[in-house]
PDB file of C-alpha atoms in Angstrom:
ATOM      1  CA  GLY A 803      51.122  92.370  84.462  1.00  0.00           C
ATOM      2  CA  GLN A 804      48.704  90.045  86.199  1.00  0.00           C
ATOM      3  CA  ASN A 805      45.819  92.143  87.497  1.00  0.00           C
ATOM      4  CA  ILE A 806      47.928  95.239  88.022  1.00  0.00           C
ATOM      5  CA  ASP A 807      46.568  98.288  86.264  1.00  0.00           C
ATOM      6  CA  GLN A 808      48.288 101.620  85.903  1.00  0.00           C
ATOM      7  CA  PRO A 809      48.083 104.269  83.182  1.00  0.00           C
ATOM      8  CA  THR A 810      50.415 103.782  80.251  1.00  0.00           C
ATOM      9  CA  GLU A 811      51.599 107.352  80.032  1.00  0.00           C
ATOM     10  CA  MET A 812      51.169 110.676  81.821  1.00  0.00           C
ATOM     11  CA  THR A 813      52.424 114.168  81.126  1.00  0.00           C
ATOM     12  CA  ALA A 814      53.064 116.864  83.700  1.00  0.00           C
ATOM     13  CA  THR A 815      54.765 120.239  83.968  1.00  0.00           C
ATOM     14  CA  GLU A 816      58.023 120.964  85.767  1.00  0.00           C
ATOM     15  CA  GLY A 817      57.321 122.215  89.287  1.00  0.00           C
ATOM     16  CA  ALA A 818      53.829 120.718  89.395  1.00  0.00           C
ATOM     17  CA  ILE A 819      52.386 117.701  91.232  1.00  0.00           C
ATOM     18  CA  VAL A 820      51.393 114.406  89.615  1.00  0.00           C
ATOM     19  CA  GLN A 821      49.610 111.355  90.994  1.00  0.00           C
ATOM     20  CA  ILE A 822      50.127 107.945  89.403  1.00  0.00           C
ATOM     21  CA  ASN A 823      47.429 105.439  90.294  1.00  0.00           C
ATOM     22  CA  CYS A 824      47.700 101.683  90.541  1.00  0.00           C
ATOM     23  CA  THR A 825      44.934  99.148  91.123  1.00  0.00           C
ATOM     24  CA  TYR A 826      45.585  95.525  91.902  1.00  0.00           C
ATOM     25  CA  GLN A 827      44.024  92.208  92.770  1.00  0.00           C
ATOM     26  CA  THR A 828      43.498  92.151  96.528  1.00  0.00           C
ATOM     27  CA  SER A 829      43.799  88.407  97.185  1.00  0.00           C
ATOM     28  CA  GLY A 830      47.117  87.135  98.510  1.00  0.00           C
ATOM     29  CA  PHE A 831      48.563  90.549  99.286  1.00  0.00           C
ATOM     30  CA  ASN A 832      51.849  91.120 101.076  1.00  0.00           C
ATOM     31  CA  GLY A 833      52.623  94.688 100.191  1.00  0.00           C
ATOM     32  CA  LEU A 834      52.826  97.179  97.348  1.00  0.00           C
ATOM     33  CA  PHE A 835      56.064  98.493  95.884  1.00  0.00           C
ATOM     34  CA  TRP A 836      56.838 101.445  93.663  1.00  0.00           C
ATOM     35  CA  TYR A 837      60.009 101.531  91.562  1.00  0.00           C
ATOM     36  CA  GLN A 838      61.401 104.167  89.222  1.00  0.00           C
ATOM     37  CA  GLN A 839      63.007 103.093  85.961  1.00  0.00           C
ATOM     38  CA  HIS A 840      64.834 105.480  83.667  1.00  0.00           C
ATOM     39  CA  ALA A 841      65.095 104.476  80.033  1.00  0.00           C
ATOM     40  CA  GLY A 842      67.743 101.820  79.508  1.00  0.00           C
ATOM     41  CA  GLU A 843      68.384 101.386  83.213  1.00  0.00           C
ATOM     42  CA  ALA A 844      67.298  98.960  85.903  1.00  0.00           C
ATOM     43  CA  PRO A 845      64.522  99.840  88.383  1.00  0.00           C
ATOM     44  CA  THR A 846      65.362 101.622  91.612  1.00  0.00           C
ATOM     45  CA  PHE A 847      63.296 101.207  94.758  1.00  0.00           C
ATOM     46  CA  LEU A 848      61.065 104.112  95.769  1.00  0.00           C
ATOM     47  CA  SER A 849      58.599 102.881  98.381  1.00  0.00           C
ATOM     48  CA  TYR A 850      56.893  99.961 100.081  1.00  0.00           C
ATOM     49  CA  ASN A 851      53.427 100.057 101.657  1.00  0.00           C
ATOM     50  CA  VAL A 852      51.883  97.178 103.554  1.00  0.00           C
ATOM     51  CA  LEU A 853      49.507  99.114 105.821  1.00  0.00           C
ATOM     52  CA  ASP A 854      46.826 101.597 104.808  1.00  0.00           C
ATOM     53  CA  GLY A 855      47.764 105.224 104.634  1.00  0.00           C
ATOM     54  CA  LEU A 856      50.284 107.640 103.263  1.00  0.00           C
ATOM     55  CA  GLU A 857      54.056 107.230 103.468  1.00  0.00           C
ATOM     56  CA  GLU A 858      56.035 110.375 102.720  1.00  0.00           C
ATOM     57  CA  LYS A 859      59.645 110.462 101.566  1.00  0.00           C
ATOM     58  CA  GLY A 860      60.736 113.908 100.541  1.00  0.00           C
ATOM     59  CA  ARG A 861      59.114 114.862  97.233  1.00  0.00           C
ATOM     60  CA  PHE A 862      57.650 111.381  96.795  1.00  0.00           C
ATOM     61  CA  SER A 863      54.714 109.933  98.733  1.00  0.00           C
ATOM     62  CA  SER A 864      52.921 106.632  98.353  1.00  0.00           C
ATOM     63  CA  PHE A 865      49.407 105.776  99.482  1.00  0.00           C
ATOM     64  CA  LEU A 866      47.712 102.431 100.006  1.00  0.00           C
ATOM     65  CA  SER A 867      44.140 101.311 100.538  1.00  0.00           C
ATOM     66  CA  ARG A 868      44.093  97.545 100.972  1.00  0.00           C
ATOM     67  CA  SER A 869      40.308  97.214 100.982  1.00  0.00           C
ATOM     68  CA  LYS A 870      40.073  99.003  97.641  1.00  0.00           C
ATOM     69  CA  GLY A 871      43.117  97.378  96.072  1.00  0.00           C
ATOM     70  CA  TYR A 872      44.417 100.842  95.281  1.00  0.00           C
ATOM     71  CA  SER A 873      47.693 102.696  95.583  1.00  0.00           C
ATOM     72  CA  TYR A 874      49.084 105.904  94.237  1.00  0.00           C
ATOM     73  CA  LEU A 875      52.492 107.510  93.942  1.00  0.00           C
ATOM     74  CA  LEU A 876      52.502 111.267  94.412  1.00  0.00           C
ATOM     75  CA  LEU A 877      55.386 113.302  93.053  1.00  0.00           C
ATOM     76  CA  LYS A 878      55.689 116.943  94.123  1.00  0.00           C
ATOM     77  CA  GLU A 879      57.802 119.800  92.775  1.00  0.00           C
ATOM     78  CA  LEU A 880      58.460 117.865  89.604  1.00  0.00           C
ATOM     79  CA  GLN A 881      61.914 118.067  88.090  1.00  0.00           C
ATOM     80  CA  MET A 882      62.984 117.166  84.584  1.00  0.00           C
ATOM     81  CA  LYS A 883      64.991 114.248  85.990  1.00  0.00           C
ATOM     82  CA  ASP A 884      61.729 112.711  87.223  1.00  0.00           C
ATOM     83  CA  SER A 885      60.932 111.774  83.621  1.00  0.00           C
ATOM     84  CA  ALA A 886      60.947 107.980  83.822  1.00  0.00           C
ATOM     85  CA  SER A 887      58.697 104.966  84.011  1.00  0.00           C
ATOM     86  CA  TYR A 888      57.118 104.240  87.379  1.00  0.00           C
ATOM     87  CA  LEU A 889      56.437 100.606  88.118  1.00  0.00           C
ATOM     88  CA  CYS A 890      53.822  99.399  90.562  1.00  0.00           C
ATOM     89  CA  ALA A 891      54.392  95.885  91.918  1.00  0.00           C
ATOM     90  CA  ARG A 892      52.265  93.778  94.243  1.00  0.00           C
ATOM     91  CA  MET A 893      53.863  91.164  96.468  1.00  0.00           C
ATOM     92  CA  ASP A 894      51.698  88.063  96.413  1.00  0.00           C
ATOM     93  CA  SER A 895      51.122  85.342  98.978  1.00  0.00           C
ATOM     94  CA  ASN A 896      54.299  83.571  97.826  1.00  0.00           C
ATOM     95  CA  TYR A 897      56.279  86.791  98.320  1.00  0.00           C
ATOM     96  CA  GLN A 898      56.790  87.145  94.598  1.00  0.00           C
ATOM     97  CA  LEU A 899      56.515  90.523  92.941  1.00  0.00           C
ATOM     98  CA  ILE A 900      53.794  90.861  90.318  1.00  0.00           C
ATOM     99  CA  TRP A 901      54.682  93.810  88.123  1.00  0.00           C
ATOM    100  CA  GLY A 902      52.507  96.323  86.362  1.00  0.00           C
ATOM    101  CA  ALA A 903      53.474  97.445  82.869  1.00  0.00           C
ATOM    102  CA  GLY A 904      54.659 100.792  84.198  1.00  0.00           C
ATOM    103  CA  THR A 905      53.572 104.387  83.696  1.00  0.00           C
ATOM    104  CA  LYS A 906      55.784 106.518  81.512  1.00  0.00           C
ATOM    105  CA  LEU A 907      55.909 110.005  83.003  1.00  0.00           C
ATOM    106  CA  ILE A 908      56.865 112.846  80.688  1.00  0.00           C
ATOM    107  CA  ILE A 909      57.849 116.137  82.304  1.00  0.00           C
ATOM    108  CA  LYS A 910      57.563 119.293  80.193  1.00  0.00           C
ATOM    109  CA  PRO A 911      59.290 122.580  81.006  1.00  0.00           C
TER     110      PRO A 911
ATOM    111  CA  GLY B1352      73.946  99.977 101.306  1.00  0.00           C
ATOM    112  CA  ALA B1353      72.140  97.312  99.257  1.00  0.00           C
ATOM    113  CA  VAL B1354      74.233  97.606  96.115  1.00  0.00           C
ATOM    114  CA  VAL B1355      73.912  94.990  93.400  1.00  0.00           C
ATOM    115  CA  SER B1356      76.287  94.799  90.455  1.00  0.00           C
ATOM    116  CA  GLN B1357      75.999  92.999  87.154  1.00  0.00           C
ATOM    117  CA  HIS B1358      78.665  92.091  84.673  1.00  0.00           C
ATOM    118  CA  PRO B1359      78.911  92.609  81.775  1.00  0.00           C
ATOM    119  CA  SER B1360      76.764  95.649  81.034  1.00  0.00           C
ATOM    120  CA  TRP B1361      76.648  94.933  77.323  1.00  0.00           C
ATOM    121  CA  VAL B1362      77.138  91.758  75.338  1.00  0.00           C
ATOM    122  CA  ILE B1363      77.105  91.315  71.581  1.00  0.00           C
ATOM    123  CA  CYS B1364      77.546  87.743  70.434  1.00  0.00           C
ATOM    124  CA  LYS B1365      77.007  85.468  67.485  1.00  0.00           C
ATOM    125  CA  SER B1366      74.056  83.142  67.283  1.00  0.00           C
ATOM    126  CA  GLY B1367      74.821  79.766  68.844  1.00  0.00           C
ATOM    127  CA  THR B1368      77.284  80.973  71.449  1.00  0.00           C
ATOM    128  CA  SER B1369      76.728  80.943  75.202  1.00  0.00           C
ATOM    129  CA  VAL B1370      76.780  84.033  77.364  1.00  0.00           C
ATOM    130  CA  LYS B1371      77.311  84.189  81.113  1.00  0.00           C
ATOM    131  CA  ILE B1372      76.001  87.104  83.197  1.00  0.00           C
ATOM    132  CA  GLU B1373      77.114  87.631  86.782  1.00  0.00           C
ATOM    133  CA  CYS B1374      75.081  89.227  89.534  1.00  0.00           C
ATOM    134  CA  ARG B1375      76.741  90.202  92.798  1.00  0.00           C
ATOM    135  CA  SER B1376      75.452  91.709  96.018  1.00  0.00           C
ATOM    136  CA  LEU B1377      78.313  93.947  97.081  1.00  0.00           C
ATOM    137  CA  ASP B1378      77.516  94.938 100.640  1.00  0.00           C
ATOM    138  CA  PHE B1379      75.048  92.345 101.870  1.00  0.00           C
ATOM    139  CA  GLN B1380      74.389  88.642 101.710  1.00  0.00           C
ATOM    140  CA  ALA B1381      71.497  87.825  99.436  1.00  0.00           C
ATOM    141  CA  THR B1382      69.506  84.807 100.466  1.00  0.00           C
ATOM    142  CA  THR B1383      67.505  85.029  97.278  1.00  0.00           C
ATOM    143  CA  MET B1384      68.293  86.390  93.848  1.00  0.00           C
ATOM    144  CA  PHE B1385      65.930  86.921  90.959  1.00  0.00           C
ATOM    145  CA  TRP B1386      66.506  87.040  87.229  1.00  0.00           C
ATOM    146  CA  TYR B1387      64.252  89.155  85.037  1.00  0.00           C
ATOM    147  CA  ARG B1388      64.032  89.850  81.344  1.00  0.00           C
ATOM    148  CA  GLN B1389      62.600  93.012  79.885  1.00  0.00           C
ATOM    149  CA  PHE B1390      61.799  93.622  76.245  1.00  0.00           C
ATOM    150  CA  PRO B1391      61.507  97.205  74.971  1.00  0.00           C
ATOM    151  CA  LYS B1392      58.530  99.096  76.364  1.00  0.00           C
ATOM    152  CA  GLN B1393      57.338  96.052  78.278  1.00  0.00           C
ATOM    153  CA  SER B1394      57.147  95.185  81.926  1.00  0.00           C
ATOM    154  CA  LEU B1395      59.671  93.127  83.837  1.00  0.00           C
ATOM    155  CA  MET B1396      59.214  89.392  83.341  1.00  0.00           C
ATOM    156  CA  LEU B1397      60.454  87.150  86.110  1.00  0.00           C
ATOM    157  CA  MET B1398      62.464  84.277  84.675  1.00  0.00           C
ATOM    158  CA  ALA B1399      63.586  82.452  87.802  1.00  0.00           C
ATOM    159  CA  THR B1400      64.176  82.674  91.515  1.00  0.00           C
ATOM    160  CA  SER B1401      67.370  81.302  92.954  1.00  0.00           C
ATOM    161  CA  ASN B1402      68.277  80.527  96.528  1.00  0.00           C
ATOM    162  CA  GLU B1403      71.859  79.978  97.551  1.00  0.00           C
ATOM    163  CA  GLY B1404      72.857  76.343  97.444  1.00  0.00           C
ATOM    164  CA  SER B1405      69.679  75.043  95.858  1.00  0.00           C
ATOM    165  CA  LYS B1406      68.229  74.690  92.385  1.00  0.00           C
ATOM    166  CA  ALA B1407      66.552  77.677  90.832  1.00  0.00           C
ATOM    167  CA  THR B1408      62.792  77.827  90.462  1.00  0.00           C
ATOM    168  CA  TYR B1409      61.848  78.729  86.899  1.00  0.00           C
ATOM    169  CA  GLU B1410      58.708  80.509  85.802  1.00  0.00           C
ATOM    170  CA  GLN B1411      56.340  78.851  83.405  1.00  0.00           C
ATOM    171  CA  GLY B1412      57.586  79.059  79.849  1.00  0.00           C
ATOM    172  CA  VAL B1413      61.234  79.616  80.762  1.00  0.00           C
ATOM    173  CA  GLU B1414      63.485  76.776  79.606  1.00  0.00           C
ATOM    174  CA  LYS B1415      65.771  75.739  82.439  1.00  0.00           C
ATOM    175  CA  ASP B1416      68.174  73.990  80.064  1.00  0.00           C
ATOM    176  CA  LYS B1417      68.576  77.142  78.039  1.00  0.00           C
ATOM    177  CA  PHE B1418      68.854  79.589  80.914  1.00  0.00           C
ATOM    178  CA  LEU B1419      71.213  78.008  83.423  1.00  0.00           C
ATOM    179  CA  ILE B1420      71.291  79.594  86.848  1.00  0.00           C
ATOM    180  CA  ASN B1421      73.938  78.948  89.464  1.00  0.00           C
ATOM    181  CA  HIS B1422      73.693  80.541  92.901  1.00  0.00           C
ATOM    182  CA  ALA B1423      76.941  79.295  94.388  1.00  0.00           C
ATOM    183  CA  SER B1424      77.303  81.766  97.235  1.00  0.00           C
ATOM    184  CA  LEU B1425      75.317  84.347  99.174  1.00  0.00           C
ATOM    185  CA  THR B1426      76.798  87.118  97.054  1.00  0.00           C
ATOM    186  CA  LEU B1427      76.932  85.653  93.554  1.00  0.00           C
ATOM    187  CA  SER B1428      74.440  84.267  91.089  1.00  0.00           C
ATOM    188  CA  THR B1429      75.111  83.616  87.410  1.00  0.00           C
ATOM    189  CA  LEU B1430      72.785  83.294  84.451  1.00  0.00           C
ATOM    190  CA  THR B1431      74.104  81.500  81.376  1.00  0.00           C
ATOM    191  CA  VAL B1432      72.171  81.852  78.147  1.00  0.00           C
ATOM    192  CA  THR B1433      73.131  78.734  76.221  1.00  0.00           C
ATOM    193  CA  SER B1434      73.143  78.621  72.430  1.00  0.00           C
ATOM    194  CA  ALA B1435      71.824  82.137  72.204  1.00  0.00           C
ATOM    195  CA  HIS B1436      69.597  83.147  69.304  1.00  0.00           C
ATOM    196  CA  PRO B1437      68.487  86.581  68.098  1.00  0.00           C
ATOM    197  CA  GLU B1438      65.153  86.220  69.908  1.00  0.00           C
ATOM    198  CA  ASP B1439      67.105  86.028  73.190  1.00  0.00           C
ATOM    199  CA  SER B1440      68.246  89.612  72.669  1.00  0.00           C
ATOM    200  CA  SER B1441      66.865  91.514  75.627  1.00  0.00           C
ATOM    201  CA  PHE B1442      67.659  93.434  78.792  1.00  0.00           C
ATOM    202  CA  TYR B1443      68.465  90.979  81.584  1.00  0.00           C
ATOM    203  CA  ILE B1444      68.223  92.307  85.125  1.00  0.00           C
ATOM    204  CA  CYS B1445      69.000  90.596  88.396  1.00  0.00           C
ATOM    205  CA  SER B1446      67.778  91.582  91.810  1.00  0.00           C
ATOM    206  CA  ALA B1447      68.737  90.466  95.269  1.00  0.00           C
ATOM    207  CA  ARG B1448      66.846  90.249  98.502  1.00  0.00           C
ATOM    208  CA  VAL B1449      68.258  90.044 101.975  1.00  0.00           C
ATOM    209  CA  GLY B1450      66.517  88.364 104.846  1.00  0.00           C
ATOM    210  CA  SER B1451      62.817  87.592 104.929  1.00  0.00           C
ATOM    211  CA  PRO B1452      60.628  87.195 101.824  1.00  0.00           C
ATOM    212  CA  SER B1453      58.890  90.505 102.470  1.00  0.00           C
ATOM    213  CA  GLU B1454      62.119  92.445 102.192  1.00  0.00           C
ATOM    214  CA  THR B1455      62.772  94.825  99.315  1.00  0.00           C
ATOM    215  CA  GLN B1456      64.425  93.611  96.152  1.00  0.00           C
ATOM    216  CA  TYR B1457      67.389  95.664  94.994  1.00  0.00           C
ATOM    217  CA  PHE B1458      68.234  95.603  91.328  1.00  0.00           C
ATOM    218  CA  GLY B1459      71.489  95.375  89.466  1.00  0.00           C
ATOM    219  CA  PRO B1460      72.108  97.796  86.589  1.00  0.00           C
ATOM    220  CA  GLY B1461      71.118  95.239  83.973  1.00  0.00           C
ATOM    221  CA  THR B1462      72.855  93.533  81.066  1.00  0.00           C
ATOM    222  CA  ARG B1463      71.878  94.302  77.509  1.00  0.00           C
ATOM    223  CA  LEU B1464      72.305  91.251  75.271  1.00  0.00           C
ATOM    224  CA  LEU B1465      72.329  91.485  71.495  1.00  0.00           C
ATOM    225  CA  VAL B1466      72.568  88.237  69.565  1.00  0.00           C
ATOM    226  CA  LEU B1467      73.464  88.638  65.912  1.00  0.00           C
TER     227      LEU B1467
END
C-alpha cells in the first residue's frame, strides 16, 4: 500500500497477547481503520481511531498516535479463530482508504 | 446492522464473456459504494468509487470501458466485467458506506471470478 507499513507475518501462541504495528504517512489523515480478513473471505471491520489513545473492544484494542504516524492492534487471549490477516488502512484527505498489505497472524496451540 | 451482500459468490466463465456482479446494502442506504479487487496474498486494490445516480470514479489504471459500474439506487451497485480474460480472474469485493465520508465501510462477502 501507499506509505502504509505493517509486518508481513507474525506468529503467536493460543492464549497469549500479540501486538500488530502499523506506520503510515501522516499528511492528509482522517482516521485509521483495522480490518480482519480470513483466508478467502472479505474484510470485516474491527476498529476506527481518529483521536490519539487506546480504544478497547473486548479482546481487541487499537491505539493511535497521530504525531508519530503509528497505530497498533492488540489482541488478547488469542484463540485459534484469530488466525487471519489484519489490514491497517488510513483514510486520506479525500476520505479514501489507503490499505496496507496486511499482516498474516498465525496462532499455534 | 450494516449488512452488505454480493451475488454471485463464485463465477466460472469462458474468455470473452461478460460477467455481472451485484452488490446490495441490505439494511441501510449506501450513499457510496466501492469496488475492490484482490489478487492472492496481495492487498485490496480500489478499482472505483460509485455514488448513487452519478458516474463512477475510476482509479488510475482501471479501464472504465472494461469494468462497467452502475449505481442505480441507494442499495444496489453492479460491476460488469466485459469481455473477460484469464488475467481478470480475481476476488472482487464491494463495500458500502452510509452517511458522511468518514463513516466506516462495510464489505460484502466477495465474488471469486475464474476466467478460463
